[in-house]
Coordinates of C-alpha atoms in Angstrom, one line a residue:
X1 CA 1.4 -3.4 -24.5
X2 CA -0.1 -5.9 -22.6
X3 CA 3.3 -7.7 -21.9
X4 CA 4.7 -4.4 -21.0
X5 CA 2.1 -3.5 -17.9
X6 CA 2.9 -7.4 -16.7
X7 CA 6.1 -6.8 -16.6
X8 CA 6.0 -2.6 -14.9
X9 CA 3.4 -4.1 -12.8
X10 CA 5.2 -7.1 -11.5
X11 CA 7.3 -5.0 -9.1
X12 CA 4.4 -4.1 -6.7
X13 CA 2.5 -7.7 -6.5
X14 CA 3.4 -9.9 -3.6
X15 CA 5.5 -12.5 -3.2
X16 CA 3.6 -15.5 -3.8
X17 CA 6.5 -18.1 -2.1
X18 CA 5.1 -20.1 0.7
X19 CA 7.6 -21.2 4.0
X20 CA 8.9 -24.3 4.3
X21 CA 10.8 -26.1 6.7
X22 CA 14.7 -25.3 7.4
X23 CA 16.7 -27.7 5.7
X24 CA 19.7 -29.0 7.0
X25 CA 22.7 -27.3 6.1
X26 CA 25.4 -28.6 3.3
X27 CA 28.7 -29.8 3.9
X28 CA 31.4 -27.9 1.6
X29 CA 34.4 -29.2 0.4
X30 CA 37.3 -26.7 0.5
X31 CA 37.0 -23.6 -1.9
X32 CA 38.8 -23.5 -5.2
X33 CA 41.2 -20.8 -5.8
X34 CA 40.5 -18.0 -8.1
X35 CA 43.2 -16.6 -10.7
X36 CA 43.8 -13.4 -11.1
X37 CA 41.2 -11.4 -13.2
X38 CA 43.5 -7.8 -14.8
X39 CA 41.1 -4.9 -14.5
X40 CA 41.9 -2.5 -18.1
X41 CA 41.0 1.3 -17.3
X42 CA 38.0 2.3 -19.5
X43 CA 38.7 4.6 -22.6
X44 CA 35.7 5.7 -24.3
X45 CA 36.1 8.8 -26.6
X46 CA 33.1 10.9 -26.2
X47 CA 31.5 14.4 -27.0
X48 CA 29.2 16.4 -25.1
X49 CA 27.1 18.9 -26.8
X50 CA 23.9 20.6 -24.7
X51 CA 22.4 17.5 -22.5
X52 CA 23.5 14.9 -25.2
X53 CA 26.6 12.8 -24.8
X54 CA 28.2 11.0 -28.4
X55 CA 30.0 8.3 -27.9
X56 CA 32.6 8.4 -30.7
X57 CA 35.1 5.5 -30.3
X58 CA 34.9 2.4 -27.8
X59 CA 38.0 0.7 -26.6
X60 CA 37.7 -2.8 -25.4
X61 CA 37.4 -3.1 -21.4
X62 CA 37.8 -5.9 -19.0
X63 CA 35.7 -5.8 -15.7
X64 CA 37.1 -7.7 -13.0
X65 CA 34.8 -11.1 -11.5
X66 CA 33.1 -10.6 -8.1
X67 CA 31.1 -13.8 -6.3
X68 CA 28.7 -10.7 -5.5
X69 CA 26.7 -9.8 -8.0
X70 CA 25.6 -5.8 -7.3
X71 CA 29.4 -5.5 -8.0
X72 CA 29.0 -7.5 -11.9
X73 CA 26.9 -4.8 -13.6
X74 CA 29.4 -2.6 -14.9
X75 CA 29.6 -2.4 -18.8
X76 CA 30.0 0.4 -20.6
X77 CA 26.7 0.2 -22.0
X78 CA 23.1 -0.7 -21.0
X79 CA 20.1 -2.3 -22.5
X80 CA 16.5 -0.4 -22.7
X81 CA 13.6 -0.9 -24.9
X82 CA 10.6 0.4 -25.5
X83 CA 7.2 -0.8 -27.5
X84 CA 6.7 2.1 -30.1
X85 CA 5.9 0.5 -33.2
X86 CA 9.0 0.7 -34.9
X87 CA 9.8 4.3 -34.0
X88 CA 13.2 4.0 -32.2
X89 CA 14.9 7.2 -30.1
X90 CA 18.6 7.5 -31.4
X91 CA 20.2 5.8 -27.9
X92 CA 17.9 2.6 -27.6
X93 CA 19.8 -0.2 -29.1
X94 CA 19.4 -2.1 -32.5
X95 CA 18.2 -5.9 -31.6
X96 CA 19.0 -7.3 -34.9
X97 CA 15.8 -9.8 -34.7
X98 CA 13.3 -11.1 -37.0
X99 CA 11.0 -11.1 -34.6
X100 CA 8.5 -9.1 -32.4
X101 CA 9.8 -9.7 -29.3
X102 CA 8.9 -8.5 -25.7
X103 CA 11.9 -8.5 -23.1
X104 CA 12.1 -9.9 -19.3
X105 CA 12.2 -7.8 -16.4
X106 CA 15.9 -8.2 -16.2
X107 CA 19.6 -7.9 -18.1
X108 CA 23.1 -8.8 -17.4
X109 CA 26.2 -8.2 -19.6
X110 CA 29.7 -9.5 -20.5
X111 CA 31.5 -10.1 -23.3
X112 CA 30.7 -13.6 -24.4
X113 CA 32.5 -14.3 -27.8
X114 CA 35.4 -12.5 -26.3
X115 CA 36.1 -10.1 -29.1
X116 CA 36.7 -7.3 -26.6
X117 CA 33.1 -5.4 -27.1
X118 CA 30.5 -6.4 -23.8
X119 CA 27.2 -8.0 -25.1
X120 CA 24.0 -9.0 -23.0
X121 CA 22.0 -11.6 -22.2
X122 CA 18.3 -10.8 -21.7
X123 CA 14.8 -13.7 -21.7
X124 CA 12.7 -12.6 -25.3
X125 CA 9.2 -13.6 -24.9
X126 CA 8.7 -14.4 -28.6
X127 CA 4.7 -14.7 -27.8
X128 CA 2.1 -14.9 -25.1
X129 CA 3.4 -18.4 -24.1
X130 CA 7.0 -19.2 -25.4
X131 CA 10.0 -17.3 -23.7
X132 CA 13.7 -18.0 -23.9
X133 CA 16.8 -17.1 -22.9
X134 CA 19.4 -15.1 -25.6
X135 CA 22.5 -13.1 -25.9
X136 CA 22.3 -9.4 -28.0
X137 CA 26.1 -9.4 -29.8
X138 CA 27.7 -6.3 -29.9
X139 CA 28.8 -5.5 -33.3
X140 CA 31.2 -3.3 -31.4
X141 CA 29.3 0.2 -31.5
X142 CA 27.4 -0.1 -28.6
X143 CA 24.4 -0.1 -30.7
X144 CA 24.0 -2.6 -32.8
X145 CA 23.5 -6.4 -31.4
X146 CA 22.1 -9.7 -32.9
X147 CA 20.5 -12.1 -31.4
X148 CA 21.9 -15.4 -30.9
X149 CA 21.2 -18.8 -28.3
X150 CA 24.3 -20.9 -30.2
X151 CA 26.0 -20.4 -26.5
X152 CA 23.9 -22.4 -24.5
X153 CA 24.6 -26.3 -24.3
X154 CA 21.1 -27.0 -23.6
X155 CA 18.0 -25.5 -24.4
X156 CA 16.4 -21.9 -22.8
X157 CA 13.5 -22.6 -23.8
X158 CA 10.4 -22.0 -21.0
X159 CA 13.5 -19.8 -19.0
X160 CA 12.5 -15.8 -18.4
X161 CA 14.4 -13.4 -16.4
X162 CA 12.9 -11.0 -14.7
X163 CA 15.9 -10.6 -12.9
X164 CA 19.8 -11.9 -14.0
X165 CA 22.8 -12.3 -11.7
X166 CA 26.1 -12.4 -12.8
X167 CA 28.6 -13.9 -10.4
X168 CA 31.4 -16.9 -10.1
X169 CA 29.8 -19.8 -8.8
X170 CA 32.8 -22.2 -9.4
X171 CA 35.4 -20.0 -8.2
X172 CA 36.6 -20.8 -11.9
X173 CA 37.1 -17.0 -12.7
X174 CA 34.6 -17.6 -15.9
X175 CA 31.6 -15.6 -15.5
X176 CA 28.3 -17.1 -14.4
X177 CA 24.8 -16.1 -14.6
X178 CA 21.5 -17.1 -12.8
X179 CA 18.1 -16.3 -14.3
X180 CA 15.6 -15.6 -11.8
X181 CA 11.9 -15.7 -13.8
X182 CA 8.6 -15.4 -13.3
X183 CA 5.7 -17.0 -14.6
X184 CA 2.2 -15.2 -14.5
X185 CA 0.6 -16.4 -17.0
X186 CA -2.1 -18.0 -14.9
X187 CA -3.7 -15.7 -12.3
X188 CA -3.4 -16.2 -8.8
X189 CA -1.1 -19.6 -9.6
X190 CA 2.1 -18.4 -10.5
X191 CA 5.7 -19.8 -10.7
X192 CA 8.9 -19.5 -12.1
X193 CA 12.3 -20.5 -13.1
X194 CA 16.1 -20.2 -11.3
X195 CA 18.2 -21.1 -14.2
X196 CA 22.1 -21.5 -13.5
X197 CA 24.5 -20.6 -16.7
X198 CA 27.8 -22.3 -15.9
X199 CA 30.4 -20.7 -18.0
X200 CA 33.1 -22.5 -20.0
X201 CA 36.8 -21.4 -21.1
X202 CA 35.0 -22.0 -24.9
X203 CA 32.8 -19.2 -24.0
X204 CA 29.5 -21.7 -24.2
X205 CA 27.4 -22.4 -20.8
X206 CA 25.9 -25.5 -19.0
X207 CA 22.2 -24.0 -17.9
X208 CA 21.3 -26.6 -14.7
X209 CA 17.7 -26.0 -14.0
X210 CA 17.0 -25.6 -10.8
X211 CA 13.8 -27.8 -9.2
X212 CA 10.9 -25.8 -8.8
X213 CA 8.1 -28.3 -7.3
X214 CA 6.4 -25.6 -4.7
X215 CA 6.0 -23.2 -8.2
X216 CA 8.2 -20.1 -6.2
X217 CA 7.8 -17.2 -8.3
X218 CA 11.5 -15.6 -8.2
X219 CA 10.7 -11.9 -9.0
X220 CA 13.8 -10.7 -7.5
X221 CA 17.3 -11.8 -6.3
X222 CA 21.1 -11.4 -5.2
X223 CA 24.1 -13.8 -5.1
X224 CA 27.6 -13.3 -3.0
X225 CA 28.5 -15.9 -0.2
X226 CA 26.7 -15.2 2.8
X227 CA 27.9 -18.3 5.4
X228 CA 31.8 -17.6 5.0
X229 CA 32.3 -21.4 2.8
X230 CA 33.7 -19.2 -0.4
X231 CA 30.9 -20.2 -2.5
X232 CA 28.6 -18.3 -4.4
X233 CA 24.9 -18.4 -2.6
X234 CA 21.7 -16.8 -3.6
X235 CA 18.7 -15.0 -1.7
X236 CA 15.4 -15.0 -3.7
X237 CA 11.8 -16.2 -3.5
X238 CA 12.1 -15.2 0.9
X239 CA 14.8 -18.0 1.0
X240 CA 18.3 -18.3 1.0
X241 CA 19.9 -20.7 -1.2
X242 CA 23.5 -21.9 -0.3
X243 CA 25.5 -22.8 -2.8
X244 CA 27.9 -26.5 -3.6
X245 CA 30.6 -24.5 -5.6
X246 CA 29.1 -26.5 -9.0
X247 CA 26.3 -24.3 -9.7
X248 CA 23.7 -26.4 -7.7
X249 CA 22.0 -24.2 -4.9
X250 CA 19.6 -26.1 -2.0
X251 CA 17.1 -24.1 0.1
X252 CA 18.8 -24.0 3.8
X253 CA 16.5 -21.1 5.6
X254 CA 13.2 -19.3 5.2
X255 CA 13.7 -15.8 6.2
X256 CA 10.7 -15.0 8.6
X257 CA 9.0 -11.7 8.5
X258 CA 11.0 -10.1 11.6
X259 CA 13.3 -9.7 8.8
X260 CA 10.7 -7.9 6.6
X261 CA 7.4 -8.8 5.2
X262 CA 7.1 -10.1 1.5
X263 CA 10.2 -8.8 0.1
X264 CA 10.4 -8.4 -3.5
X265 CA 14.0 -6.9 -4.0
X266 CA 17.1 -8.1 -2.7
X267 CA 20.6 -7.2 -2.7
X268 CA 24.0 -8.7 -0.7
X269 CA 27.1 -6.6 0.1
X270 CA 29.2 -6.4 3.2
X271 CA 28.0 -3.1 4.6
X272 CA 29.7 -2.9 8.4
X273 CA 32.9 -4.3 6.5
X274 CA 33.3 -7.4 8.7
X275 CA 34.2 -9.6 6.2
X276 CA 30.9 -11.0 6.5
X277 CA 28.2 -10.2 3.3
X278 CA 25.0 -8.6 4.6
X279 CA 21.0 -9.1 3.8
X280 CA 19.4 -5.7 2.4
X281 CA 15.5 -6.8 1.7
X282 CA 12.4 -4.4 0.6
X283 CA 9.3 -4.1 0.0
X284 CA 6.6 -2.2 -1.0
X285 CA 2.9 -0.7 -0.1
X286 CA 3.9 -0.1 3.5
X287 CA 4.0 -3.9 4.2
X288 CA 6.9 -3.2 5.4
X289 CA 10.1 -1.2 6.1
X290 CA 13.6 -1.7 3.8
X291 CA 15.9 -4.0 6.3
X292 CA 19.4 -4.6 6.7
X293 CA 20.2 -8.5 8.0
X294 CA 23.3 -7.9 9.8
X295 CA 25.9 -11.2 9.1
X296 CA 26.3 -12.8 12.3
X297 CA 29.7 -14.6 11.1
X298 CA 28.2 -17.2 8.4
X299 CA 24.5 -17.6 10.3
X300 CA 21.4 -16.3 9.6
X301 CA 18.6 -16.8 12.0
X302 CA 16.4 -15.1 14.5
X303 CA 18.8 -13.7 16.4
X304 CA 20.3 -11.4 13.6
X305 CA 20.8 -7.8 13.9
X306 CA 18.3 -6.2 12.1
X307 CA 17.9 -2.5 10.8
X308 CA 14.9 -0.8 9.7
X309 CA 15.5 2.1 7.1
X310 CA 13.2 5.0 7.2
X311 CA 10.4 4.8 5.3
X312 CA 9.2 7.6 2.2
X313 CA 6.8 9.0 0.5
X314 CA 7.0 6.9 -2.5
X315 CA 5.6 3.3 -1.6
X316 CA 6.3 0.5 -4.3
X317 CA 10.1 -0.4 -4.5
X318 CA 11.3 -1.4 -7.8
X319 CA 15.0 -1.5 -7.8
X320 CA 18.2 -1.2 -4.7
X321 CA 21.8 -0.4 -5.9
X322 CA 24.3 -0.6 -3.6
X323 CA 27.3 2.4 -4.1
X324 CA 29.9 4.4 -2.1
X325 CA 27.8 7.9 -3.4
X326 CA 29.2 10.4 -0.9
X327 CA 33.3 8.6 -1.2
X328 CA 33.6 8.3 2.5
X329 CA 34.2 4.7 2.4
X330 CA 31.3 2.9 3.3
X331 CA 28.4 1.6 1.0
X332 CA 25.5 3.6 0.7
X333 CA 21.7 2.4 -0.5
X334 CA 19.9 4.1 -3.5
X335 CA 16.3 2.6 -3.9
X336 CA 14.2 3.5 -6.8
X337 CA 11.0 3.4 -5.8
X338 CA 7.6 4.4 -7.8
X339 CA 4.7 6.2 -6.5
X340 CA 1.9 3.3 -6.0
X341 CA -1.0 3.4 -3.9
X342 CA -3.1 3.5 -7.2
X343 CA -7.3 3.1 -5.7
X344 CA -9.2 -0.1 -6.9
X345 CA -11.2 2.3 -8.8
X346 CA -8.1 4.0 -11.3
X347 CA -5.3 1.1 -10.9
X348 CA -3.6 2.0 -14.7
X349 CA -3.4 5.6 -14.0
X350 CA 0.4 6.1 -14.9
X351 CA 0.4 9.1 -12.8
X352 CA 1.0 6.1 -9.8
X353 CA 4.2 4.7 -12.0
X354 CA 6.4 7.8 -11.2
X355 CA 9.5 6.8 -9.4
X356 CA 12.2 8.6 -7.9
X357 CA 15.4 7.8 -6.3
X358 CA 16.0 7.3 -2.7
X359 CA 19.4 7.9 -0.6
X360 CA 20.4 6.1 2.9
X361 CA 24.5 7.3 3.6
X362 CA 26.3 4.9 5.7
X363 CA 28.2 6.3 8.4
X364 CA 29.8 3.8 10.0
X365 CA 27.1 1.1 9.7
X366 CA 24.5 3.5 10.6
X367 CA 22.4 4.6 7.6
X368 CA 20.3 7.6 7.8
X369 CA 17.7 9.4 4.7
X370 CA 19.2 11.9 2.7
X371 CA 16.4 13.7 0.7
X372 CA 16.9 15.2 -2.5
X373 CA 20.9 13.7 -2.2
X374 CA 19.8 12.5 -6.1
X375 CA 18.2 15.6 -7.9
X376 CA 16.1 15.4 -11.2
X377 CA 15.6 11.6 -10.9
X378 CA 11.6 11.9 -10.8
X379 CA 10.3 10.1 -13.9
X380 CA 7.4 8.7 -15.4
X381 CA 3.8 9.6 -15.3
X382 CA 4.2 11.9 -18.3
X383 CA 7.0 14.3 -16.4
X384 CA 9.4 13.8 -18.9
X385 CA 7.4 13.2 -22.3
X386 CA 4.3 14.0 -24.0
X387 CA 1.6 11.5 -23.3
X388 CA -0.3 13.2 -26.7
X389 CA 2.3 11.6 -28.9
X390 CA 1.0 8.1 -29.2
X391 CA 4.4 6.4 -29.6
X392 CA 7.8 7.6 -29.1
X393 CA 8.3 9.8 -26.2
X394 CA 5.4 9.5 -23.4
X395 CA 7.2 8.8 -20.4
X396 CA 4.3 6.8 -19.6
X397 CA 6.2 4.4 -16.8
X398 CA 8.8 5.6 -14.4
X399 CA 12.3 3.7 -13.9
X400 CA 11.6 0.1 -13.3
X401 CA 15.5 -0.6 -12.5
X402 CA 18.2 1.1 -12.6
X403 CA 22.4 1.0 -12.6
X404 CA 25.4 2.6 -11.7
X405 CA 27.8 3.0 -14.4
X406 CA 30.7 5.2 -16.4
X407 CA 28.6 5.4 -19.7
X408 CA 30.8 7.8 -21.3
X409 CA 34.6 7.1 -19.7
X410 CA 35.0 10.4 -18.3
X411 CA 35.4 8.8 -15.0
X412 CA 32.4 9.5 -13.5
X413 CA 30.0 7.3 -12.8
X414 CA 26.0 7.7 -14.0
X415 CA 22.6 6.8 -13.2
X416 CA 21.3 5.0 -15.5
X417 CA 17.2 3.3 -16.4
X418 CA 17.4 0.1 -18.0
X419 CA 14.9 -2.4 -19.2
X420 CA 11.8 -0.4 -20.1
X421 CA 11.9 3.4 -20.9
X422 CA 10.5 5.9 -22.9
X423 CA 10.9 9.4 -21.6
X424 CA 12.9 12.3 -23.5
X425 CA 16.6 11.4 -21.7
X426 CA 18.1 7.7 -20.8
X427 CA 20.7 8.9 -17.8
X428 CA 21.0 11.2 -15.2
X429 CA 25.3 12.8 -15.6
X430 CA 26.4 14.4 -12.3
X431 CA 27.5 18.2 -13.7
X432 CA 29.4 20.6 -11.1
X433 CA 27.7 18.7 -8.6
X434 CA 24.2 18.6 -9.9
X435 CA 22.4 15.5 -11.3
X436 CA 21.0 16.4 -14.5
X437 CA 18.8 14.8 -16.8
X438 CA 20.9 13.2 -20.1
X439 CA 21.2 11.6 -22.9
X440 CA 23.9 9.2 -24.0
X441 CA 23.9 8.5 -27.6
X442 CA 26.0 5.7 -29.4
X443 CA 24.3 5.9 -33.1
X444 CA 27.8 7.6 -34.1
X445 CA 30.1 4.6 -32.8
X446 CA 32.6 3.7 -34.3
X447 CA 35.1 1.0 -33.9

């Protein structure tokens, strides 16, 4: 379990990046075109009996390519695990492996052997020191994967993720993904990884390691271009990184802490629809409030606009999704945070894991609390299990992160945990209005 609480834990340490000098800025050459990517409608077959959802029958889907990568996570399916000695709830997936293996903080998903079923690509840490990089194939049930790394070109090994972006960085219309990692292994010293996948028309990727002398530990991350060149740049470690359109990324600017103080999540979208992608960065035990870095036409720097959302009850920010919730247009922020505060003298009381989710509505570029918009999303600290049972069930941890997604093709989109989870239900389903707690089953898939 120890793995585990590094991982859960991770989300409320501090940012352990150091700022550097602004470097000077790249010169691009002109963008490439991207074709045209055909978006299929999903058609999943499903049945819904009680709070349980069976997903009966899955019919290939295409997602389309975005540079930004909040719009990439949308699969059909999702990955969660849980350590419970071999005792494994009906809707966790099957990881074919012959190993014990502990998973990264972080998951993306495509379908990378292009037989029409999505797969995903998570860091296994086989042991206490060795960690690499894999994609779980999807035997086309939605529940049953096997691990494989015969898609890399050059070794994973040493590469976590404790966050994974998919994105374009070629403008090549072949998915790419970057694997932001962290390494704690030493206390007080730690560093990490930002790992580019370049995809191929094969279906194999190029991994370009990028230099890491100053050991920035990249908990957390977002890609989309942010200075108007058309190529794919990333935010992490408090920098941003613009990107050559070949999957190398340079440091250009150290964001200072007018924007917000030691932010650990990160996300980029266009938000006042200027054609321009915005900054969302938070963090957590009232360092400091959740920002929004207005675009100012391709720059960053002091003289941004810069907007403070209200702060909550619930301190230590784990996750940020990005979604139009209330359909008026504009993009809205959902934050899953969990409780913290936990006192020097009880700091593994789970009771200070609970999360719940968070909604600002944007009218108009102006984003203001909505409490309660998200019911029943309070999880963790034994609300939804039984912390008697030993394994299984305990809802020990609230949600760590989270997605937005149409798990059972009925056209509405769910809430859904991933990574770690073991509580009694794996979704929240919007009924007559209502978010209630649910369970999305795929054990009876069937191609």
């Amino acid at each position: 379990m120890k793995k585990a609480l590094l991982i859960l834990i991770g989300f409320t340490l501090l940012s352990s990046c150091s700022n550097d000098e602004t470097l000077e800025k790249i010169t691009p050459s002109p963008p490439i075109a991207q074709p045209p990517i055909i978006t299929v409608p999903s058609k999943i077959e499903a049945r819904t009996n009680g709070d349980t959802t069976y997903i009966t029958k899955i019919i290939p889907t295409e997602y389309k390519l975005y540079k930004e990568s909040f719009k990439n996570q949308r699969s059909g399916m999702f990955f969660q695990w849980q350590e419970n000695n071999g005792v494994n709830p009906l809707y966790l997936p099957q990881k074919n492996s012959s190993m014990k293996s502990w998973f990264g903080g972080g998951q993306s998903y495509g379908d990378v052997n292009k037989d029409g079923y999505m797969d995903f690509l998570i860091s296994v840490n086989t042991d206490d020191s060795n960690v690499e990089l894999r994609w779980f194939i999807n035997d086309g049930d939605n529940y049953n994967y096997k691990e494989s790394t015969s898609m890399f070109n050059q070794s994973t090994k040493g590469m976590s993720a404790h966050k994974i972006l998919k994105t374009d960085v070629n403008n090549d219309g072949v998915a790419d993904y970057i694997a932001l990692g962290v390494d704690e292994r030493v206390p007080n010293a730690y560093s990490g990884n930002f790992s580019v996948l370049i995809g191929k028309s094969n279906g194999t990727f190029d991994v370009n390691n990028i230099p890491n002398p100053n050991k920035y530990w990249f908990h957390n991350g977002a890609a989309g271009d942010l200075n108007g060149d058309g190529y794919t740049d990333v935010i992490t470690a408090s920098f941003i990184w613009f990107g050559d359109g070949k999957g190398n990324f340079v440091k250009n600017y150290t964001m200072p802490n007018s924007y917000c103080n030691s932010p650990l999540v990160y996300e980029i979208a266009d938000l006042n629809k200027d054609g321009f992608n915005d900054i969302v960065l938070s963090t957590g035990q009232d360092l400091d409030a959740t920002s929004i870095i207005f675009n100012n036409s391709g720059k960053f720097d002091s003289s941004n606009k810069v907007v403070k959302l209200q702060n909550v009850e619930f301190k230590a920010i784990s996750d940020i999704e990005i979604y139009d919730i209330d359909t008026d247009g504009d993009y809205d922020i959902i934050e899953d945070r969990q409780l913290g505060g936990a006192p020097d003298s009880d700091p593994w009381n789970p009771i200070y894991n609970k999360s719940k989710l968070f909604v600002y509505m944007n009218n108009e570029g102006i984003f203001t609390y909505a409490p309660n918009y998200i019911q029943n999303s309070e999880d963790g600290g034994w609300l939804n299990g039984n912390q008697s049972v030993g394994i299984g069930y305990q809802d020990k941890n609230g949600w760590s992160v989270f997605k937005i997604d149409d798990i059972d093709g009925d056209g509405v989109d769910d809430l859904i945990p991933e990574n770690f989870h073991n509580g009694k239900y794996n979704g929240l389903k919007k009924i007559n209005g209502v978010w209630k707690q649910h369970i999305f089953s795929f054990q009876k898939c069937k191609k």
